[in-house]
XYZ file of C-alpha atoms in Angstrom:
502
model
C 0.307 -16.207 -36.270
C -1.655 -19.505 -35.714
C -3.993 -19.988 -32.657
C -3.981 -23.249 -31.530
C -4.908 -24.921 -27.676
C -2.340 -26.178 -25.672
C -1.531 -27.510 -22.202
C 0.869 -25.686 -20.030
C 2.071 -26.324 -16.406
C 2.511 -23.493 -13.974
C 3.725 -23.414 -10.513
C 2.743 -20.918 -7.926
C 2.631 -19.826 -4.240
C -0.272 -18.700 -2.634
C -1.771 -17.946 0.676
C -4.271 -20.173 1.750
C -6.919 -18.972 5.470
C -8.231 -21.836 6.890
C -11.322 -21.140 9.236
C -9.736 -22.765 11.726
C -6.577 -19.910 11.495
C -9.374 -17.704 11.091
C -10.312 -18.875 14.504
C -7.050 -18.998 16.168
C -6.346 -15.346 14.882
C -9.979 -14.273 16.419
C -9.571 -15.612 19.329
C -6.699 -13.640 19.341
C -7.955 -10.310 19.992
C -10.808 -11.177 22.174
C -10.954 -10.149 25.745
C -11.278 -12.750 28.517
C -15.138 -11.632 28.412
C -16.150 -11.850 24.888
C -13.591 -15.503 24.913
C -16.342 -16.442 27.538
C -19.213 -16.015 25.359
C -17.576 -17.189 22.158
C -16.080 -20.684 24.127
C -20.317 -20.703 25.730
C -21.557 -20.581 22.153
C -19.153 -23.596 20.838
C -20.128 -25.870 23.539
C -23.494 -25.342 22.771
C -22.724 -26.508 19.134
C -20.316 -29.070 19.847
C -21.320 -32.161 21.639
C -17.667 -33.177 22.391
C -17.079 -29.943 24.071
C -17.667 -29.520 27.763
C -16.664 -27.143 30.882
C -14.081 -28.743 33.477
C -16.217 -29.060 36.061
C -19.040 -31.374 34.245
C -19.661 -34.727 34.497
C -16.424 -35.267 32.794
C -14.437 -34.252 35.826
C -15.135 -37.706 38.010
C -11.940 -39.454 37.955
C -12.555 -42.632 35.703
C -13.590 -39.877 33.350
C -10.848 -37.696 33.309
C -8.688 -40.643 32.924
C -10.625 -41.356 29.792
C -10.088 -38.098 28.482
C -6.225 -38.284 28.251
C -5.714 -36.204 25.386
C -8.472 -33.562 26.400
C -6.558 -30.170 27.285
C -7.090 -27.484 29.195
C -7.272 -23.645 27.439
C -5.318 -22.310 30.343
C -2.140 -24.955 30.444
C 0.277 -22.640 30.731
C -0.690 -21.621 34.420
C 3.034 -21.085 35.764
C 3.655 -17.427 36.541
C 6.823 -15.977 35.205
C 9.366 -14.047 37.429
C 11.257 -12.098 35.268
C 14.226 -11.914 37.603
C 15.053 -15.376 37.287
C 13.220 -16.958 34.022
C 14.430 -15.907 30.993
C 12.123 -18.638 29.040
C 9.988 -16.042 28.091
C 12.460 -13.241 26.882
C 14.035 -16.473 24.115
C 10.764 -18.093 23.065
C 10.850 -17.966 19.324
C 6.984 -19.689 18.715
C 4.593 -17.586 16.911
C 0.964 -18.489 16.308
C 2.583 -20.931 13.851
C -0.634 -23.435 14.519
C -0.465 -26.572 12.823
C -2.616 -26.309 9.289
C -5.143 -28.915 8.170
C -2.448 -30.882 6.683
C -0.896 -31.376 10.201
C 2.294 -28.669 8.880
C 3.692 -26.342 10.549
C 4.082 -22.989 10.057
C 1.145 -21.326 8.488
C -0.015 -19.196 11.286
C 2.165 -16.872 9.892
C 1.313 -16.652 6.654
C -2.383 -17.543 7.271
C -1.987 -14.136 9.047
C -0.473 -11.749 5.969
C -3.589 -13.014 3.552
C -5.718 -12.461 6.533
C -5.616 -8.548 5.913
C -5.708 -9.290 1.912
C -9.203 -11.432 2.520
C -10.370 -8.858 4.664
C -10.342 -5.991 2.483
C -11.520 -8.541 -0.007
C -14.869 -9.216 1.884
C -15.670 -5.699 2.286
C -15.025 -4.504 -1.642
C -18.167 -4.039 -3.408
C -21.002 -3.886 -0.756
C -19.376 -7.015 1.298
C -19.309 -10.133 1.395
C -21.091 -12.613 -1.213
C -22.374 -14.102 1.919
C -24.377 -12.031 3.470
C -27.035 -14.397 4.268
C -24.820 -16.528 6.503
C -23.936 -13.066 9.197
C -26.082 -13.446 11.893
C -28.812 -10.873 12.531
C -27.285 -7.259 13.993
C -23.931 -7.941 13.017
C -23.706 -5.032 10.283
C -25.752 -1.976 12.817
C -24.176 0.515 13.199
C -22.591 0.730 16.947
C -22.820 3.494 18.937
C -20.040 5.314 20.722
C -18.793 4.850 23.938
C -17.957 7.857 26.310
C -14.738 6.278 26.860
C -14.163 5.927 22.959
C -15.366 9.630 22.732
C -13.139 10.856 24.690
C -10.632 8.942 23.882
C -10.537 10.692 20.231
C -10.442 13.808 21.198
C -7.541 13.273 23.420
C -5.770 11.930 20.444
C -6.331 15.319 18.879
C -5.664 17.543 22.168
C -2.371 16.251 22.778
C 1.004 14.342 21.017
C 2.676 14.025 23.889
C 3.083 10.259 25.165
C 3.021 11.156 28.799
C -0.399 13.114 28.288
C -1.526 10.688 26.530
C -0.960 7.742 28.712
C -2.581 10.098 31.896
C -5.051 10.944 29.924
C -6.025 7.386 28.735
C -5.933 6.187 32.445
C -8.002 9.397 33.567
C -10.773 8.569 31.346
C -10.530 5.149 32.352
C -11.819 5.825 36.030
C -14.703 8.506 34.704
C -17.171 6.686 35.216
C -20.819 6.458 33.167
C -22.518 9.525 34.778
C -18.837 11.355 33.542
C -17.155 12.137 36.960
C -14.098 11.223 37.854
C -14.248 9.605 41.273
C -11.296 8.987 42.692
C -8.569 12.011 43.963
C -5.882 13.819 41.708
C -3.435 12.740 44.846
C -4.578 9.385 45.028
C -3.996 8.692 41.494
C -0.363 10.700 41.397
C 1.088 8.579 44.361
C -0.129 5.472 42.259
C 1.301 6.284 39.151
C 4.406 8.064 40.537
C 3.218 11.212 38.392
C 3.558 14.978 39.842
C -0.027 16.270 41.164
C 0.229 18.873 38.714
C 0.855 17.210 36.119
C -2.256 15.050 36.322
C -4.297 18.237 37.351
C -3.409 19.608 33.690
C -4.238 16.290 31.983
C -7.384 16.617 33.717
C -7.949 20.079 32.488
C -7.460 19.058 28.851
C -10.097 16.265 29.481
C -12.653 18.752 30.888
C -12.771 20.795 28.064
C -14.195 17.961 26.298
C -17.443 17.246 24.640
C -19.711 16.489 26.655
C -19.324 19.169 28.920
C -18.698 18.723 32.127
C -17.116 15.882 31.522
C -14.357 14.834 33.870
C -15.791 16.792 37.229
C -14.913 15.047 40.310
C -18.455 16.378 41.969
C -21.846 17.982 40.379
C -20.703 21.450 41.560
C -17.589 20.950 39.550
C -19.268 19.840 36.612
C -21.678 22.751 36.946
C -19.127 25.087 37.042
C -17.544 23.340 33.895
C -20.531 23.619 31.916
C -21.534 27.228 32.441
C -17.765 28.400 31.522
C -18.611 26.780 28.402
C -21.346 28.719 27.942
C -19.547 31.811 29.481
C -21.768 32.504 31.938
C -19.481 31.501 35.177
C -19.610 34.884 36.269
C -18.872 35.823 40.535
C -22.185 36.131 41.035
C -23.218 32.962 39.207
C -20.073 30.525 41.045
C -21.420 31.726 44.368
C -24.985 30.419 43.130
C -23.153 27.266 42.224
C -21.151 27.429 45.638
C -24.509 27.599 48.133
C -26.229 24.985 45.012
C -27.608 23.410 48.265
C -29.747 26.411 49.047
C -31.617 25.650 46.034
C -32.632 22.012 46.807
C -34.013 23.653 50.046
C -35.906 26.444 48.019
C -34.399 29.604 50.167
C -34.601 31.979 47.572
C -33.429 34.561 50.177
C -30.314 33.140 51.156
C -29.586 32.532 47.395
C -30.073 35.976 47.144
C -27.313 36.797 50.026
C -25.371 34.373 48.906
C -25.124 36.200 45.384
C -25.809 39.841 45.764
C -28.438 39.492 43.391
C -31.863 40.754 42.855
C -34.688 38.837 42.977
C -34.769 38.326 39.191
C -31.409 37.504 38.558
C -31.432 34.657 41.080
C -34.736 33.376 39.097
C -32.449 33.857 35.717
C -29.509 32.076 37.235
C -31.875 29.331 38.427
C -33.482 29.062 34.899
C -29.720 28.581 33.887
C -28.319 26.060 35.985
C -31.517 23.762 35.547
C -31.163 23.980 32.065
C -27.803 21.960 32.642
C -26.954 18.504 32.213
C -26.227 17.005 35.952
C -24.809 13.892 34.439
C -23.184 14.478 30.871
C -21.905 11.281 30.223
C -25.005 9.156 29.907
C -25.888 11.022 26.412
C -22.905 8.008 25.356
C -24.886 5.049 26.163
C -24.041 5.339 29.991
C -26.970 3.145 30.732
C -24.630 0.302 29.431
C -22.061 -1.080 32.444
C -18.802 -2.371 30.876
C -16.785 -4.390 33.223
C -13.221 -4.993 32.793
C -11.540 -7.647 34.209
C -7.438 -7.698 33.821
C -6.064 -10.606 31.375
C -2.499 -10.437 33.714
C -2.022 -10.210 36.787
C 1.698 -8.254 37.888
C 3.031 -8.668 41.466
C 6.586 -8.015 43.000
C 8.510 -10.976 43.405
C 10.287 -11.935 46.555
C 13.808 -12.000 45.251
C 12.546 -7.956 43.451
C 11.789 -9.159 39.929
C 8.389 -8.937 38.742
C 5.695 -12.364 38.525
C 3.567 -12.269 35.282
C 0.282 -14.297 35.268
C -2.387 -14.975 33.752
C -6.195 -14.422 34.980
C -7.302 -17.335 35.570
C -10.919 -16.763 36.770
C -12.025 -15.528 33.934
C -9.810 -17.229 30.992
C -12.386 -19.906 30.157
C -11.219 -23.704 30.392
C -12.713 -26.575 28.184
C -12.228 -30.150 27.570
C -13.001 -32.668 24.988
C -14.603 -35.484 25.999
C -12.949 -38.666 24.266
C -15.464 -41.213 26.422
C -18.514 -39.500 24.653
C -17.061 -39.600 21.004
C -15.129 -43.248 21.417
C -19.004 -44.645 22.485
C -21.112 -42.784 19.580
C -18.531 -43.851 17.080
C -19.432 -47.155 17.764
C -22.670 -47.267 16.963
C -22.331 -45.266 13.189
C -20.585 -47.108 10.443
C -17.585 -45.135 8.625
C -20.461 -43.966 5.501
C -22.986 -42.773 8.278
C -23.106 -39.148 7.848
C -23.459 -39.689 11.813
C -19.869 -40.299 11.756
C -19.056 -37.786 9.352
C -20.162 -35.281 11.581
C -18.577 -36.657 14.570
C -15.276 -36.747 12.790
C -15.694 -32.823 12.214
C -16.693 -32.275 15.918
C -13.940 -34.067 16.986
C -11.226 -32.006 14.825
C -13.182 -28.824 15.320
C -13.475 -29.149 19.437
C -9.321 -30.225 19.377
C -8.893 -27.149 17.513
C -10.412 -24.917 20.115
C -8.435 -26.181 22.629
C -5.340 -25.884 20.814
C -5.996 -22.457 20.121
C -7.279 -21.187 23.680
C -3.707 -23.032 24.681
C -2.055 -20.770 21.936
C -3.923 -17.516 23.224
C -3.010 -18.078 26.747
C 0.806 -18.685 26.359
C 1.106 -15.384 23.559
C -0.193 -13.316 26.224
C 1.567 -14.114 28.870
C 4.657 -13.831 26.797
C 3.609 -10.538 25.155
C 2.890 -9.462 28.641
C 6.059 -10.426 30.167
C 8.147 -8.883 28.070
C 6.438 -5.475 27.741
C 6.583 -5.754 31.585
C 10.710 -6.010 30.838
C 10.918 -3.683 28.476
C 8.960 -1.158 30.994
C 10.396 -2.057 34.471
C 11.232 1.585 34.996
C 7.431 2.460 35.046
C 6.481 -0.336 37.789
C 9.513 0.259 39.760
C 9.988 4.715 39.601
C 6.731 5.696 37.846
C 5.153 7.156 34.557
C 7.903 9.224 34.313
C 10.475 6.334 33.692
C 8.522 4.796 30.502
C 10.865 3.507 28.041
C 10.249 4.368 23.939
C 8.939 0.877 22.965
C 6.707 0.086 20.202
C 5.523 -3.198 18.530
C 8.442 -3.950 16.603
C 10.094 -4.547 19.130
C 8.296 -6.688 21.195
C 7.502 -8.756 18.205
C 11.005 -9.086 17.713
C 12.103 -10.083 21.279
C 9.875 -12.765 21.311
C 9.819 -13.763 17.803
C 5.869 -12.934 16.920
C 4.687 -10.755 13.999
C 3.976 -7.492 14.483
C 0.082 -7.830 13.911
C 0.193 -10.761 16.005
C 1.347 -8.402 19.125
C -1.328 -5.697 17.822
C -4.008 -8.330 18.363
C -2.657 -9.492 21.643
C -2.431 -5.808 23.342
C -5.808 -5.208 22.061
C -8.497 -4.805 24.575
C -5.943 -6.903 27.310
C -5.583 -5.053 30.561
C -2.916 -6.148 32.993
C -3.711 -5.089 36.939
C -0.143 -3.721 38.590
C 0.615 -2.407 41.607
C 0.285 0.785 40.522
C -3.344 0.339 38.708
C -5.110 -1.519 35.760
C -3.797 -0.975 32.462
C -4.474 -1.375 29.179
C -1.423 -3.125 27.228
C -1.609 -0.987 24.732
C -1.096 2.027 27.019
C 2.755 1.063 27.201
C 4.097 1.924 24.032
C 5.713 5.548 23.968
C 7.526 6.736 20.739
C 11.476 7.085 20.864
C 14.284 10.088 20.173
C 17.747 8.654 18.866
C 20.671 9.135 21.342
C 23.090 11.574 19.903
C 25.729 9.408 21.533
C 24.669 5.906 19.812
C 23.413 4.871 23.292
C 20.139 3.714 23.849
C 16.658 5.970 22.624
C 15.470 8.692 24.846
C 11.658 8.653 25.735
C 10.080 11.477 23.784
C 8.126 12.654 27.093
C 11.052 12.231 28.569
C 12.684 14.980 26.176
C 9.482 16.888 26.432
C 9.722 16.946 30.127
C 13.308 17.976 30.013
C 12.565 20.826 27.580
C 9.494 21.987 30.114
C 12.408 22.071 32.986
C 14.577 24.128 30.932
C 12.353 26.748 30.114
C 10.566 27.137 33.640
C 14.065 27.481 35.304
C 15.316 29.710 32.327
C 16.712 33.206 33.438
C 14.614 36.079 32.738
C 17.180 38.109 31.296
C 18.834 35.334 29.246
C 15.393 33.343 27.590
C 16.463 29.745 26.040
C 16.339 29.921 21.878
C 15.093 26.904 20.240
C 18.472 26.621 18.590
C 19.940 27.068 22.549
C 17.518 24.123 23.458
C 18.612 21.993 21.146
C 22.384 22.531 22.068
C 21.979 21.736 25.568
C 20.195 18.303 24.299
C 22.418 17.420 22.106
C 25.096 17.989 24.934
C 22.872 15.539 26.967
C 22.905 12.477 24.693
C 19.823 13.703 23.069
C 19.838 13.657 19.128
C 16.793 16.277 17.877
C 16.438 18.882 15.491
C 15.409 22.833 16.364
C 11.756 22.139 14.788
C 11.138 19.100 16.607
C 12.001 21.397 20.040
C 9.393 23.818 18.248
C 6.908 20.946 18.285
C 7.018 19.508 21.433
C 7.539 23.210 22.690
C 4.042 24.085 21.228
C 2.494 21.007 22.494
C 3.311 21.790 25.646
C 1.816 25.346 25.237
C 5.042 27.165 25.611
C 5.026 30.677 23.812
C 8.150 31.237 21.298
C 11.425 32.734 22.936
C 10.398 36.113 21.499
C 6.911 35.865 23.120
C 8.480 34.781 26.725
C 10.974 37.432 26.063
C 8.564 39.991 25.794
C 6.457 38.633 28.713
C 9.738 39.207 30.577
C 9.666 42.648 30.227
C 6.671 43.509 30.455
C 6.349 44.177 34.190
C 8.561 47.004 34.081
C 7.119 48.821 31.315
């Protein structure tokens, strides 16, 4: 077989990330804080770039700046109960490309993850050089993070985890939660009980103590860890005021204790930490403003919209870039870099415009989708998950991810993160719509607890009475969410039955 060269035409697709889709898709899943800092670094770059309120804003200026947008243009609330704009929008961050076509926002987006992985393979990127300083230390974790992982592993069930998530929301830096069990029941339409057991599974957290509402609490917490919360030693903890005065006597009144033991139990209890959560960076105050803003509508519907204090607005200053241009021929590498100002600072704008309008559609309809919370409570959340937002509104899935992603939106009934409203979902045995799997947890909870003693519920007996409900599950998924909820077996409640007349 001869060798020989030859010339041979191929055709192919392939994915191409522009930095500026790089941008758009950044920009993405920044919160309005971090946006802030990000838009303060670019107008310290970019010449063309400037805040709304500089010298731009007289009114011959702003005249001359015709084309110069604002990041925030979208600033018409939606009420759900009568606009149903945002429910049939069908534009994705499809951002124009360099070549002015449409459409590769999208794609841009898929080779995204590809590059990604791409930059990390083989000790990172090739350039290194270019990250600024501190971007590759190691960060350390949060108390919120913290505990947010070990909730993960505590529980599976959705309505747990959605308590839980807002619980450790409000625990503040030193670790203590603040703010009543009632107070934050009534709020989220939640039973009292239910959010003093999700508080119970948060307090047995690391670090201990974690989660006490006051420093007696969190005392108490830390020395049943230790298993030394003995009578005598929660009486100490009781009269802990005694202490601060130095009446050893009363202490020992208080306890029944000898003179020794009250030193020992002393020796103890200053041994502990007062405020646990500060061993996770509690020193460090993070504030978090809400992205969205929800508020009942007059005619009942609900009226989406954006934060507008602290979504960052920018213009581009045509006056500036028409007057330098002037004075740099089309060769200057003046002009060159004007030209690349100019495109870069239009690109900004366009994308903070892009941000702004995705959340507040991503927003509205997961507000929609979840009008049983606001309206009844956490008890009413629907099974939704990305899908099928993204589909409603016509986004990618990762697109959605990136929006719900460190967004909060302030209700009436508290600030939450977006992410916080996406339950999984149980198939209706009927074809009707999905049941809520805390919802089927909750039911399952109610049918054991009002059981009769002398006729306990089987799993297989569970799981009939669902599936007579609408409710499409099978006997070991009843075992699961059984177990989650710390339910012994029917054999072991059974036997518990009986036992008080042996």
């Amino acid at each position: 077989m001869a060798l020989a060269p030859k010339l041979e035409f191929r055709q192919s697709q392939q994915l191409v990330m522009t930095p500026q889709l790089q941008q758009a898709i950044k920009l993405l899943q920044l919160s309005n804080l971090e946006l802030a800092e990000y838009v303060e670094d670019q107008i310290e770059q970019n010449p063309l770039l400037e805040r709304p309120d500089a010298e731009a804003a007289e009114p011959a200026d702003a005249a001359d700046a015709g084309e110069a947008q604002s990041a925030n243009a979208d600033e018409t609330p939606i009420d759900l109960s009568r606009d149903e704009t945002a429910h049939k929008a069908r534009d994705d961050l499809d951002l124009d490309n360099e070549d002015g076509e449409p459409g590769a926002g999208r794609a841009a987006e898929a080779d995204y993850k590809v590059n990604e992985w791409a930059s990390v393979g083989n000790g990172g990127s090739l350039n290194d050089e270019d990250r600024e300083f501190g971007a590759t230390l190691k960060q350390e974790i949060s108390l919120r993070d913290h505990l947010g992982e070990q909730l993960k592993m505590a529980t599976r069930s959705p309505f747990e985890l959605f308590l839980g998530s807002y619980l450790i929301d409000l625990i503040d830096d030193a670790g203590y939660l603040r703010e009543g069990v009632q107070a934050i029941a009534e709020r989220l339409g939640a039973e009292e009980s239910d959010v003093e057991r999700v508080l119970a599974i948060i307090q047995n957290f690391d670090p201990s103590g974690v989660g006490a509402r006051d420093f007696k609490e969190c005392l108490k917490l830390q020395l049943i860890e230790r298993d030394r919360y003995d009578p005598a030693m929660a009486a100490f903890v009781d009269n802990i005021e005694l202490l601060a005065k130095g009446d050893l006597k009363a202490l020992m009144k208080a306890t029944g204790a000898d003179e020794e033991d009250v030193r020992d139990m002393i020796a103890e209890v200053r041994s502990l930490t007062p405020k646990p959560g500060y061993a996770y960076g509690g020193e460090t105050v993070q504030v978090v403003a809400p992205d969205v803003f929800v508020s009942k509508a007059a005619d009942g519907g609900w009226k989406i919209e954006l934060n507008n204090e602290t979504m960052p607005k920018v213009l581009v200053n045509q006056r500036y870039y028409a007057e330098i241009s002037k004075k740099a021929s089309s060769r200057d590498a003046d002009k060159v870099f004007l030209n690349e100002q100019l495109a870069n600072a239009n690109w900004l704008v366009k994308s903070l415009d892009q941000r702004a309008r995705t959340i507040l559609k991503v927003a509205s309809e997961i507000v929609r989708q979840q009008d049983g919370f606001f309206v009844f409570g956490v008890r009413h959340l629907r099974p939704l998950n990305l899908k099928v937002v993204a589909d409603a509104i016509s986004m990618h899935e990762s697109t959605v991810s990136r929006v719900t992603a460190n967004k909060y939106m302030a209700t009436p009934r508290g600030l939450f993160e977006l992410k916080y409203f996406f339950t999984a979902a149980i198939a209706s045995s009927e074809g009707g719509e999905a049941h809520s799997a805390e919802a089927v947890r909750h039911r399952i909870r109610e049918l054991i607890a009002s059981e009769d003693p002398g006729a306990i519920l089987s799993d297989d007996r569970i799981v009939e009475i669902l599936r007579d409900a609408g409710v499409e599950i099978a006997r070991r998924t009843v075992a699961k969410y059984r177990e989650t909820l710390n339910i012994p077996s029917s054999v072991q409640r059974r036997r518990q039955a009986v036992s008080p007349a042996i």
